[in-house]
Amino acid sequence: MARDITKVGVVGLGTMGAGITEVFARAGLDVVAFEIDQAALEAGQARVLGSLKRAVERGKMPADDFDAAMDHISYTDQYEAFGDCQLVVEAVPEKMEIKRVVFSALDKVLAEDAILASNTSSLPITDLAASTEHPKRVIGMHFFNPATVQKLVEVITTVIVDQDVVADVVALATRLDKTPVVCGDRAGFIVNDLLLAYLNHAVSFYESKYASREDLDAAMMYGCGYPMGPLALIDLIGLDTVYEVLDVMYHEDRDKLHAPAPILKHMITAGLLGRKSGRGFYTYEKPGSGKVVPDALTPKKRDGDEGLRKVSKVGVVGTGTMATGIIEVFARSGFPVTYIGRGDDKVEGVKTAIAKSQDRMIARGRGTEEAKAAILANLHGTTSYDDLADVDIVVEAIAEDLDVKVATFQKLDAVCKEGAILATTTSSLPVIQCAAVTKRPQDVIGMHFFNPAQVMKLVEVVTTVATAEDVTETVRALCDKVGKVSVLCGDRSGFIVNALLFPYLNDAIKMLEAHYATADDIDLAMKNGAALPMGPFELLDVVGLDVSLAIQRQLYREFRDRGFAPAPMLE
């Protein structure tokens, strides 16, 4: 039976420690809050007080609860004040030497049955336990920032921790209205292990100038539904914090994907730490602000259509799910669309599918019969490529088979007028191989829509070494006109979204494969700790394990990094 914990301690009243103190106090526990000296103690007390006041002002907490929470907290700069605490959480800076000093001091004043927990996000709990006389009571209790809002608590066990301690901490986290997940003692635990490798990968894309910071962030927000892009998230966490955690992870597993991207160290040395310093990957209104302001890297908005190719009529090759969605997107935006099917039944099926789609929109109050009629009037289905002779751009949306796509581009090259743009919506195949079989490689580009195309806002605009600049700008402007968010990237496997997403999914499979945590706990951790819309295993099931394996194999062939090799369990 779990012990009834009524009095706890918190060491360190920075952002995390102050938040944890507030969480305990609002749950009705008596809290002893510690800082190293009087000045730090006063700053920490002000931090807790300010947060509680904001909770009342925003209607998150009744005024009566404010007084009760304040009454539950006592402040001290003396370790002896923890003598009767049943649990103490350490929340000092992520430096092993500092934490060892704290643990050693606490070990001397706590009762033998008291629990000693660390809020570290990456350092080994076993090493901390070894600095005490009672290692069986040492455990990890990793809250997420802001602790008052985030539901997840990672409970980190060691090979020597008493299982009653684990049960007591899980019970306490549940009592705090948190979602506990139990995992073993390895660098990064669940969330940081998976999240920071993804963030580091995104930094390497930025460092190599593969894509701009805005396009990298927009790709993951609009392509995956993430609440923040990777570079904006690093700015929020702090570049120094991200670097330190990656460094710990790399020194433990020597995985190249965890080796901090060199630009991180350069930016940290220059004082570009993210929001807290006012500059990181983005520039902010002031230190501590989340408001981004323009700087030298901010892209300039295009003024008018000067220099762009005229696009008034669109062609689409294909009648499958993706092709139908793309056809509807263009027709809905007022473009006449000529689409090619392999038979009259396929051609007619597109019209039927789009009519049903519009009926659903009308039923939801988001469409009208007039709009439906206008969209259907924009459709011209055919089985002959010759009918594409007068289109200004044609989007190929057929099966992900390079031989089939190459043959299609040869046909398009033969029938499309001079200056027409030839686009492929491939999600992984090399665009340049489609361009190379034409006499107009400068007119060929990737235009990767996401499924369902009618709903998903993102289009990856993929340029090859041969793509003309006016073609790129015309396609981006066209995306704007049809209500899509375009991101620009080069012609390499996975483009932005799949190249960042699938190694993360592959890492999750490796974590499961190693019996480090269950699929349920990994999904729970990433949804609650990283605010992702789906856990990795939920997403893998939606995408399809066969599709995921094919994409991961393609990434491995392209980048030749063993970290990208498909997990044996996925195979």
Coordinates of C-alpha atoms in Angstrom, one line a residue:
M1 CA 0.0 0.0 0.0
A2 CA 1.4 3.4 -1.0
R3 CA 2.4 5.6 1.8
D4 CA 0.5 8.8 2.5
I5 CA 2.8 11.6 1.5
T6 CA 1.8 14.9 3.2
K7 CA 5.1 16.9 3.3
V8 CA 7.6 17.3 0.5
G9 CA 10.6 19.5 -0.3
V10 CA 11.9 21.1 -3.5
V11 CA 15.5 22.1 -3.9
G12 CA 16.0 24.9 -6.4
L13 CA 13.4 27.6 -7.3
G14 CA 14.2 28.3 -10.9
T15 CA 11.5 27.9 -13.5
M16 CA 11.1 24.2 -13.0
G17 CA 11.5 24.2 -9.2
A18 CA 9.1 27.0 -8.7
G19 CA 6.5 25.2 -10.9
I20 CA 6.9 22.0 -9.0
T21 CA 6.5 23.8 -5.7
E22 CA 3.3 25.3 -7.0
V23 CA 2.0 21.9 -8.2
F24 CA 2.6 20.4 -4.7
A25 CA 1.1 23.3 -2.8
R26 CA -2.0 23.5 -5.0
A27 CA -2.5 19.7 -4.4
G28 CA -2.7 20.4 -0.6
L29 CA 0.8 19.2 0.3
D30 CA 3.0 21.1 2.7
V31 CA 6.1 22.2 0.8
V32 CA 9.6 23.2 2.0
A33 CA 11.1 25.3 -0.8
F34 CA 14.9 25.7 -0.8
E35 CA 17.4 28.0 -2.5
I36 CA 21.1 28.4 -1.9
D37 CA 21.1 31.9 -0.5
Q38 CA 18.7 34.7 0.6
A39 CA 18.8 36.5 -2.8
A40 CA 18.0 33.4 -4.8
L41 CA 15.3 32.5 -2.2
E42 CA 13.6 35.9 -2.6
A43 CA 13.7 35.6 -6.4
G44 CA 12.2 32.1 -6.2
Q45 CA 9.5 33.2 -3.8
A46 CA 8.6 36.0 -6.2
R47 CA 8.5 33.5 -9.1
V48 CA 6.0 31.2 -7.2
L49 CA 3.9 34.2 -6.0
G50 CA 3.7 35.7 -9.5
S51 CA 2.6 32.4 -11.0
L52 CA -0.1 31.9 -8.4
K53 CA -1.4 35.4 -8.9
R54 CA -1.5 34.9 -12.7
A55 CA -3.5 31.7 -12.2
V56 CA -6.1 33.7 -10.1
E57 CA -6.2 36.6 -12.6
R58 CA -6.8 34.2 -15.5
G59 CA -9.5 32.4 -13.7
K60 CA -7.5 29.2 -13.5
M61 CA -7.7 29.1 -9.7
P62 CA -10.2 30.5 -7.1
A63 CA -8.9 33.4 -4.9
D64 CA -9.5 31.2 -1.8
D65 CA -7.2 28.5 -3.2
F66 CA -4.4 31.1 -3.6
D67 CA -4.3 31.8 0.1
A68 CA -4.4 28.0 0.9
A69 CA -1.5 27.3 -1.6
M70 CA 0.6 30.1 0.0
D71 CA 0.0 28.7 3.4
H72 CA 1.3 25.3 2.3
I73 CA 4.7 26.7 1.3
S74 CA 7.6 27.6 3.6
Y75 CA 10.9 28.9 2.3
T76 CA 14.5 28.1 3.6
D77 CA 18.1 28.2 2.7
Q78 CA 19.0 25.5 5.3
Y79 CA 19.0 21.8 4.4
E80 CA 18.0 20.9 7.9
A81 CA 14.5 22.2 7.2
F82 CA 13.9 19.0 5.1
G83 CA 14.3 16.8 8.2
D84 CA 10.6 15.7 8.3
C85 CA 9.9 15.7 4.6
Q86 CA 8.7 12.3 3.1
L87 CA 9.9 13.2 -0.4
V88 CA 12.3 15.8 -1.7
V89 CA 12.6 16.7 -5.4
E90 CA 15.9 18.2 -6.6
A91 CA 15.5 20.8 -9.4
V92 CA 18.9 22.5 -9.6
P93 CA 20.9 23.2 -12.9
E94 CA 21.7 20.2 -15.1
K95 CA 25.3 19.8 -13.8
M96 CA 26.1 16.4 -12.3
E97 CA 28.6 17.9 -9.8
I98 CA 26.0 20.3 -8.5
K99 CA 23.3 17.6 -8.1
R100 CA 25.7 15.3 -6.3
V101 CA 26.4 17.9 -3.7
V102 CA 22.7 18.4 -3.2
F103 CA 22.0 14.7 -3.0
S104 CA 24.8 14.2 -0.5
A105 CA 23.5 17.0 1.7
L106 CA 19.9 15.7 1.6
D107 CA 21.0 12.2 2.4
K108 CA 22.4 13.4 5.7
V109 CA 19.2 15.1 6.9
L110 CA 16.4 13.0 5.6
A111 CA 14.9 10.1 7.4
E112 CA 15.9 6.7 6.0
D113 CA 12.5 6.0 4.6
A114 CA 12.2 9.4 2.8
I115 CA 12.3 9.4 -1.0
L116 CA 14.9 11.4 -2.8
A117 CA 13.9 12.4 -6.4
S118 CA 15.6 14.2 -9.2
N119 CA 13.9 16.3 -11.8
T120 CA 16.8 15.9 -14.2
S121 CA 15.9 15.6 -17.9
S122 CA 18.9 13.6 -19.0
L123 CA 21.5 12.8 -16.3
P124 CA 21.8 9.2 -15.0
I125 CA 19.8 8.7 -11.8
T126 CA 22.1 5.8 -10.9
D127 CA 25.1 8.1 -10.7
L128 CA 23.1 10.4 -8.4
A129 CA 22.0 7.4 -6.2
A130 CA 25.7 6.4 -5.9
S131 CA 26.5 9.7 -4.2
T132 CA 24.2 8.8 -1.3
E133 CA 24.3 6.3 1.6
H134 CA 20.8 5.0 0.7
P135 CA 20.7 4.5 -3.1
K136 CA 17.5 2.3 -2.9
R137 CA 15.4 5.4 -2.2
V138 CA 16.7 7.5 -5.1
I139 CA 14.5 7.9 -8.2
G140 CA 13.8 10.2 -11.1
M141 CA 10.7 12.3 -11.1
H142 CA 10.9 14.4 -14.3
F143 CA 8.3 17.1 -14.6
F144 CA 7.8 19.0 -17.9
N145 CA 7.8 22.7 -18.4
P146 CA 5.6 24.4 -17.4
A147 CA 5.1 22.0 -14.5
T148 CA 1.7 23.6 -13.6
V149 CA 0.3 22.8 -17.1
Q150 CA 2.1 19.8 -18.5
K151 CA 0.5 16.5 -17.5
L152 CA 3.4 14.2 -18.0
V153 CA 5.8 13.0 -15.3
E154 CA 8.5 10.5 -16.3
V155 CA 9.2 8.2 -13.3
I156 CA 12.8 6.9 -13.8
T157 CA 13.8 3.7 -12.1
T158 CA 17.3 2.3 -11.5
V159 CA 18.5 -1.3 -11.1
I160 CA 18.7 -0.7 -7.3
V161 CA 15.7 1.4 -6.5
D162 CA 13.1 -0.1 -4.1
Q163 CA 9.9 -1.0 -5.9
D164 CA 7.8 0.4 -3.1
V165 CA 9.5 3.8 -3.9
V166 CA 8.5 3.5 -7.5
A167 CA 4.9 2.7 -6.5
D168 CA 4.8 5.6 -4.1
V169 CA 6.0 8.1 -6.7
V170 CA 3.6 6.8 -9.3
A171 CA 0.7 7.2 -6.8
L172 CA 1.9 10.7 -5.9
A173 CA 2.1 11.8 -9.5
T174 CA -1.5 10.5 -10.1
R175 CA -2.6 12.3 -7.0
L176 CA -1.2 15.5 -8.4
D177 CA -3.4 15.0 -11.5
K178 CA -0.4 14.1 -13.6
T179 CA 0.1 11.2 -16.0
P180 CA 3.1 9.1 -14.9
V181 CA 5.0 6.8 -17.2
V182 CA 7.7 4.5 -15.9
C183 CA 10.9 4.0 -17.7
G184 CA 14.5 2.9 -17.1
D185 CA 17.6 5.0 -16.5
R186 CA 19.1 6.0 -19.7
A187 CA 20.1 9.4 -21.1
G188 CA 17.1 11.4 -22.3
F189 CA 14.5 8.9 -20.9
I190 CA 11.6 8.6 -23.3
V191 CA 10.6 12.1 -24.4
N192 CA 14.0 13.8 -24.7
D193 CA 15.6 10.7 -26.3
L194 CA 13.1 10.8 -29.1
L195 CA 12.4 14.5 -29.3
L196 CA 16.0 15.9 -29.2
A197 CA 17.3 13.6 -31.9
Y198 CA 14.5 15.0 -34.1
L199 CA 15.4 18.6 -33.1
N200 CA 19.1 18.0 -33.7
H201 CA 18.3 16.6 -37.2
A202 CA 16.3 19.7 -38.0
V203 CA 19.2 21.9 -36.9
S204 CA 21.5 20.0 -39.3
F205 CA 19.0 20.7 -42.1
Y206 CA 19.2 24.4 -41.2
E207 CA 23.0 24.4 -40.8
S208 CA 23.4 22.9 -44.3
K209 CA 21.1 25.5 -45.8
Y210 CA 18.8 22.7 -47.0
A211 CA 15.8 24.7 -46.0
S212 CA 15.1 28.0 -44.2
R213 CA 14.1 28.2 -40.5
E214 CA 10.6 29.3 -41.5
D215 CA 10.1 26.5 -44.0
L216 CA 11.5 23.8 -41.6
D217 CA 9.1 24.9 -38.9
A218 CA 6.1 25.3 -41.2
A219 CA 6.7 21.9 -42.7
M220 CA 6.4 20.1 -39.3
M221 CA 3.5 22.2 -38.1
Y222 CA 1.4 21.9 -41.3
G223 CA 2.6 18.5 -42.4
C224 CA 2.4 16.7 -39.0
G225 CA 0.1 18.9 -37.0
Y226 CA 2.9 19.7 -34.4
P227 CA 2.1 22.7 -32.2
M228 CA 5.6 24.2 -32.9
G229 CA 8.3 23.8 -35.5
P230 CA 11.6 22.3 -34.3
L231 CA 13.7 25.5 -34.4
A232 CA 11.1 27.5 -32.6
L233 CA 10.9 24.8 -30.0
I234 CA 14.6 24.8 -29.5
D235 CA 14.4 28.6 -28.9
L236 CA 11.7 27.9 -26.3
I237 CA 13.7 25.2 -24.5
G238 CA 17.0 27.1 -24.8
L239 CA 19.9 26.2 -27.1
D240 CA 22.2 25.6 -24.2
T241 CA 19.8 23.1 -22.6
V242 CA 19.3 21.2 -25.8
Y243 CA 23.0 21.1 -26.4
E244 CA 23.7 19.8 -22.8
V245 CA 21.1 17.0 -23.1
L246 CA 22.3 15.9 -26.5
D247 CA 25.8 15.9 -25.3
V248 CA 24.8 13.6 -22.4
M249 CA 22.9 11.3 -24.8
Y250 CA 25.8 11.2 -27.2
H251 CA 28.4 10.3 -24.5
E252 CA 26.2 7.4 -23.4
D253 CA 25.3 5.8 -26.7
R254 CA 27.8 7.3 -29.2
D255 CA 24.9 7.6 -31.7
K256 CA 25.9 10.1 -34.4
L257 CA 22.3 11.4 -34.5
H258 CA 22.7 12.6 -30.9
A259 CA 26.0 14.4 -31.6
P260 CA 25.0 18.1 -31.2
A261 CA 25.0 19.9 -34.5
P262 CA 28.1 22.2 -34.5
I263 CA 26.1 25.3 -35.1
L264 CA 24.5 24.9 -31.7
K265 CA 27.8 25.4 -29.9
H266 CA 28.6 28.4 -32.1
M267 CA 25.3 30.0 -31.4
I268 CA 25.6 29.3 -27.6
T269 CA 29.1 30.8 -27.6
A270 CA 27.7 33.9 -29.3
G271 CA 25.1 34.2 -26.6
L272 CA 22.2 33.2 -28.9
L273 CA 20.3 31.0 -26.4
G274 CA 16.8 31.4 -27.7
R275 CA 13.9 33.2 -26.2
K276 CA 15.6 33.8 -22.8
S277 CA 18.4 35.8 -24.5
G278 CA 16.1 37.5 -27.1
R279 CA 17.8 35.7 -30.0
G280 CA 18.3 32.2 -31.1
F281 CA 17.2 30.8 -34.5
Y282 CA 14.7 33.7 -34.5
T283 CA 14.9 37.2 -33.0
Y284 CA 12.4 38.1 -30.3
E285 CA 11.0 41.4 -29.1
K286 CA 13.0 41.3 -25.9
P287 CA 14.7 38.6 -23.7
G288 CA 12.0 36.3 -22.3
S289 CA 9.5 37.3 -25.0
G290 CA 7.8 34.8 -27.3
K291 CA 7.0 37.4 -29.9
V292 CA 9.1 37.0 -33.1
V293 CA 10.3 40.2 -34.8
P294 CA 11.7 40.5 -38.3
D295 CA 15.5 40.2 -38.8
A296 CA 18.0 39.9 -41.6
L297 CA 16.9 36.3 -42.3
T298 CA 13.2 37.0 -42.5
P299 CA 12.0 36.3 -46.0
K300 CA 10.6 39.1 -48.0
K301 CA 7.0 38.8 -49.3
R302 CA 6.6 38.7 -53.1
D303 CA 5.0 41.9 -54.4
G304 CA 2.6 41.0 -57.3
D305 CA 3.1 38.5 -60.1
E306 CA 5.9 40.1 -62.0
G307 CA 8.4 37.6 -63.3
L308 CA 6.1 34.6 -62.8
R309 CA 4.7 32.3 -65.4
K310 CA 1.0 32.6 -66.2
V311 CA -1.1 29.8 -64.8
S312 CA -4.7 29.8 -65.8
K313 CA -5.3 26.1 -66.6
V314 CA -4.2 23.1 -64.7
G315 CA -3.6 19.4 -65.6
V316 CA -3.4 16.4 -63.3
V317 CA -2.3 12.9 -64.1
G318 CA -4.0 10.3 -62.0
T319 CA -7.4 9.4 -60.5
G320 CA -6.4 7.9 -57.1
T321 CA -7.0 9.4 -53.7
M322 CA -4.2 11.9 -53.9
A323 CA -4.9 12.9 -57.5
T324 CA -8.6 13.4 -56.7
G325 CA -7.8 15.6 -53.8
I326 CA -5.4 17.7 -55.8
I327 CA -8.0 18.1 -58.6
E328 CA -10.6 19.2 -56.1
V329 CA -8.1 21.8 -54.6
F330 CA -7.5 23.4 -57.9
A331 CA -11.1 23.3 -59.1
R332 CA -12.3 24.7 -55.8
S333 CA -9.9 27.7 -56.3
G334 CA -11.4 28.5 -59.7
F335 CA -8.9 26.8 -62.0
P336 CA -10.2 24.7 -65.0
V337 CA -8.6 21.2 -64.5
T338 CA -8.0 18.6 -67.1
Y339 CA -7.2 15.3 -65.6
I340 CA -6.1 12.0 -67.1
G341 CA -7.4 8.6 -66.1
R342 CA -6.7 5.1 -67.5
G343 CA -10.3 4.4 -68.3
D344 CA -13.7 6.1 -68.5
D345 CA -14.7 4.5 -65.3
K346 CA -11.7 6.0 -63.5
V347 CA -12.5 9.4 -65.0
E348 CA -16.1 9.3 -63.9
G349 CA -15.1 8.1 -60.5
V350 CA -13.2 11.4 -59.8
K351 CA -16.3 13.5 -60.6
T352 CA -18.4 11.2 -58.3
A353 CA -15.9 11.5 -55.5
I354 CA -15.6 15.2 -55.7
A355 CA -19.4 15.6 -55.8
K356 CA -19.7 13.5 -52.7
S357 CA -16.9 15.6 -51.0
Q358 CA -18.8 18.8 -51.8
D359 CA -22.1 17.2 -50.5
R360 CA -20.3 16.6 -47.2
M361 CA -19.2 20.2 -47.1
I362 CA -22.7 21.4 -47.8
A363 CA -24.1 19.2 -45.0
R364 CA -21.6 20.7 -42.6
G365 CA -22.6 24.2 -43.6
R366 CA -19.2 24.9 -45.2
G367 CA -20.4 24.8 -48.8
T368 CA -23.2 25.7 -51.2
E369 CA -24.9 24.1 -54.2
E370 CA -23.7 27.0 -56.3
A371 CA -20.1 26.4 -55.2
K372 CA -20.4 22.7 -55.9
A373 CA -21.8 23.3 -59.4
A374 CA -18.9 25.7 -60.1
I375 CA -16.3 23.2 -59.0
L376 CA -17.8 20.4 -61.1
A377 CA -17.9 22.7 -64.1
N378 CA -14.2 23.2 -63.8
L379 CA -13.5 19.5 -64.2
H380 CA -12.6 18.0 -67.6
G381 CA -11.8 14.3 -67.4
T382 CA -10.1 12.4 -70.3
T383 CA -8.1 9.3 -71.1
S384 CA -5.9 11.1 -73.7
Y385 CA -2.6 12.9 -72.8
D386 CA -3.2 15.0 -75.9
D387 CA -5.8 17.0 -74.0
L388 CA -3.0 18.4 -71.8
A389 CA -1.6 20.3 -74.7
D390 CA -2.9 23.7 -73.5
V391 CA -2.4 23.5 -69.7
D392 CA 0.1 25.8 -68.0
I393 CA 1.1 23.3 -65.3
V394 CA 0.5 19.6 -64.9
V395 CA 0.8 17.7 -61.6
E396 CA 1.6 14.0 -61.9
A397 CA 0.0 12.1 -59.0
I398 CA 0.3 8.4 -59.9
A399 CA 1.8 5.4 -58.1
E400 CA 5.2 5.7 -56.3
D401 CA 7.0 3.7 -59.0
L402 CA 9.9 5.5 -60.6
D403 CA 9.7 3.6 -63.9
V404 CA 6.0 4.5 -64.3
K405 CA 6.7 8.2 -63.4
V406 CA 9.6 8.4 -65.8
A407 CA 7.4 7.1 -68.6
T408 CA 4.7 9.6 -67.7
F409 CA 7.1 12.5 -67.8
Q410 CA 8.3 11.4 -71.3
K411 CA 4.6 11.5 -72.4
L412 CA 4.1 14.9 -70.8
D413 CA 7.2 16.3 -72.4
A414 CA 5.9 15.3 -75.8
V415 CA 2.4 16.8 -75.5
C416 CA 2.7 19.8 -73.2
K417 CA 3.3 23.3 -74.7
E418 CA 6.6 25.1 -74.3
G419 CA 6.9 26.8 -70.9
A420 CA 4.4 24.5 -69.2
I421 CA 5.5 23.5 -65.7
L422 CA 5.7 19.7 -65.1
A423 CA 5.3 18.8 -61.4
T424 CA 5.4 15.5 -59.5
T425 CA 3.7 15.0 -56.2
T426 CA 6.1 12.1 -55.2
S427 CA 6.8 11.9 -51.5
S428 CA 10.2 10.3 -51.7
L429 CA 11.5 9.5 -55.2
P430 CA 14.1 11.8 -56.9
V431 CA 12.5 14.6 -58.9
I432 CA 15.7 15.0 -61.0
Q433 CA 15.2 11.5 -62.5
C434 CA 11.8 12.6 -63.8
A435 CA 13.3 15.9 -65.1
A436 CA 16.2 14.1 -66.8
V437 CA 14.0 12.2 -69.3
T438 CA 12.5 15.5 -70.6
K439 CA 13.9 18.1 -73.0
R440 CA 12.9 20.8 -70.4
P441 CA 14.5 19.8 -67.0
Q442 CA 14.4 23.5 -66.0
D443 CA 10.6 23.3 -66.0
V444 CA 10.3 20.2 -63.8
I445 CA 9.7 20.5 -60.0
G446 CA 8.3 18.6 -57.1
M447 CA 5.0 19.6 -55.7
H448 CA 4.4 17.3 -52.8
F449 CA 0.8 17.6 -51.4
F450 CA -0.1 15.8 -48.2
N451 CA -3.1 13.4 -47.8
P452 CA -5.9 14.3 -47.7
A453 CA -5.0 17.1 -50.1
Q454 CA -8.3 18.9 -49.6
V455 CA -7.6 19.3 -45.9
M456 CA -3.8 19.3 -45.4
K457 CA -2.4 22.8 -45.8
L458 CA 1.2 21.9 -46.7
V459 CA 2.9 21.5 -50.0
E460 CA 6.6 20.8 -50.2
V461 CA 8.0 22.6 -53.3
V462 CA 11.0 20.5 -54.3
T463 CA 13.7 22.0 -56.6
T464 CA 16.3 20.1 -58.5
V465 CA 19.7 21.4 -59.6
A466 CA 18.1 22.2 -62.9
T467 CA 14.9 23.9 -61.9
A468 CA 14.5 27.4 -63.1
E469 CA 14.0 30.1 -60.5
D470 CA 10.8 31.5 -62.1
V471 CA 9.3 28.0 -62.0
T472 CA 10.0 27.8 -58.3
E473 CA 8.4 31.2 -57.6
T474 CA 5.4 30.5 -59.9
V475 CA 4.7 27.2 -58.0
R476 CA 5.0 28.9 -54.6
A477 CA 2.6 31.7 -55.7
L478 CA 0.2 29.1 -57.1
C479 CA 0.2 27.4 -53.7
D480 CA -0.8 30.7 -52.1
K481 CA -3.7 31.1 -54.6
V482 CA -5.1 27.6 -53.7
G483 CA -4.8 28.3 -50.0
K484 CA -1.8 26.1 -49.3
V485 CA 1.4 26.8 -47.2
S486 CA 4.4 26.1 -49.4
V487 CA 7.9 25.2 -48.1
L488 CA 10.9 25.1 -50.2
C489 CA 13.5 22.3 -50.1
G490 CA 16.0 20.5 -52.3
D491 CA 15.7 17.2 -54.1
R492 CA 16.8 14.6 -51.7
S493 CA 15.1 11.6 -50.1
G494 CA 12.2 12.4 -47.7
F495 CA 12.3 16.2 -48.4
I496 CA 11.6 17.9 -45.1
V497 CA 8.7 16.2 -43.4
N498 CA 9.5 12.5 -44.0
A499 CA 13.2 13.0 -43.5
L500 CA 12.6 14.4 -40.1
L501 CA 9.5 12.3 -39.1
F502 CA 10.5 8.8 -40.0
P503 CA 13.9 8.6 -38.2
Y504 CA 11.9 9.7 -35.1
L505 CA 9.4 6.9 -35.7
N506 CA 12.2 4.5 -36.2
D507 CA 13.9 5.5 -33.0
A508 CA 10.6 4.9 -31.1
I509 CA 10.5 1.3 -32.6
K510 CA 14.1 0.8 -31.4
M511 CA 13.1 1.9 -27.9
L512 CA 10.2 -0.6 -27.9
E513 CA 12.5 -3.3 -29.3
A514 CA 14.9 -2.7 -26.4
H515 CA 12.1 -3.2 -23.9
Y516 CA 12.8 0.2 -22.5
A517 CA 9.1 1.2 -22.3
T518 CA 5.8 -0.1 -23.7
A519 CA 4.2 1.3 -26.9
D520 CA 1.4 2.7 -24.8
D521 CA 3.8 4.6 -22.5
I522 CA 5.9 5.9 -25.3
D523 CA 2.8 7.2 -27.1
L524 CA 1.5 8.7 -23.8
A525 CA 4.8 10.3 -23.2
M526 CA 5.1 12.0 -26.6
K527 CA 1.5 13.2 -26.5
N528 CA 1.7 14.6 -23.0
G529 CA 5.3 15.6 -22.8
A530 CA 5.9 16.9 -26.3
A531 CA 2.3 17.9 -27.1
L532 CA 2.3 15.9 -30.3
P533 CA -1.1 15.1 -31.8
M534 CA -0.4 11.4 -32.0
G535 CA 2.1 9.0 -30.4
P536 CA 4.7 7.4 -32.7
F537 CA 3.0 4.0 -32.7
E538 CA -0.5 5.4 -33.3
L539 CA 1.0 7.3 -36.3
L540 CA 2.9 4.3 -37.6
D541 CA -0.4 2.3 -37.6
V542 CA -2.1 5.1 -39.5
V543 CA 0.7 5.5 -42.1
G544 CA 1.1 1.7 -42.4
L545 CA 4.1 -0.3 -41.4
D546 CA 4.9 -1.3 -45.0
V547 CA 4.8 2.3 -46.2
S548 CA 7.0 3.3 -43.2
L549 CA 9.5 0.6 -43.9
A550 CA 9.7 1.6 -47.6
I551 CA 10.4 5.3 -46.6
Q552 CA 12.9 4.3 -43.9
R553 CA 14.8 2.1 -46.4
Q554 CA 14.8 5.0 -48.9
L555 CA 16.3 7.4 -46.3
Y556 CA 18.9 4.8 -45.4
R557 CA 19.9 4.3 -49.0
E558 CA 20.2 8.1 -49.5
F559 CA 22.0 9.1 -46.3
R560 CA 24.0 5.9 -45.6
D561 CA 23.9 6.5 -41.9
R562 CA 23.4 3.5 -39.7
G563 CA 21.1 5.5 -37.4
F564 CA 18.6 5.6 -40.3
A565 CA 18.7 1.8 -40.9
P566 CA 15.2 0.4 -40.3
A567 CA 14.7 -1.1 -36.9
P568 CA 14.8 -4.9 -37.1
M569 CA 11.3 -5.0 -35.4
L570 CA 9.9 -2.8 -38.2
E571 CA 11.5 -5.2 -40.8

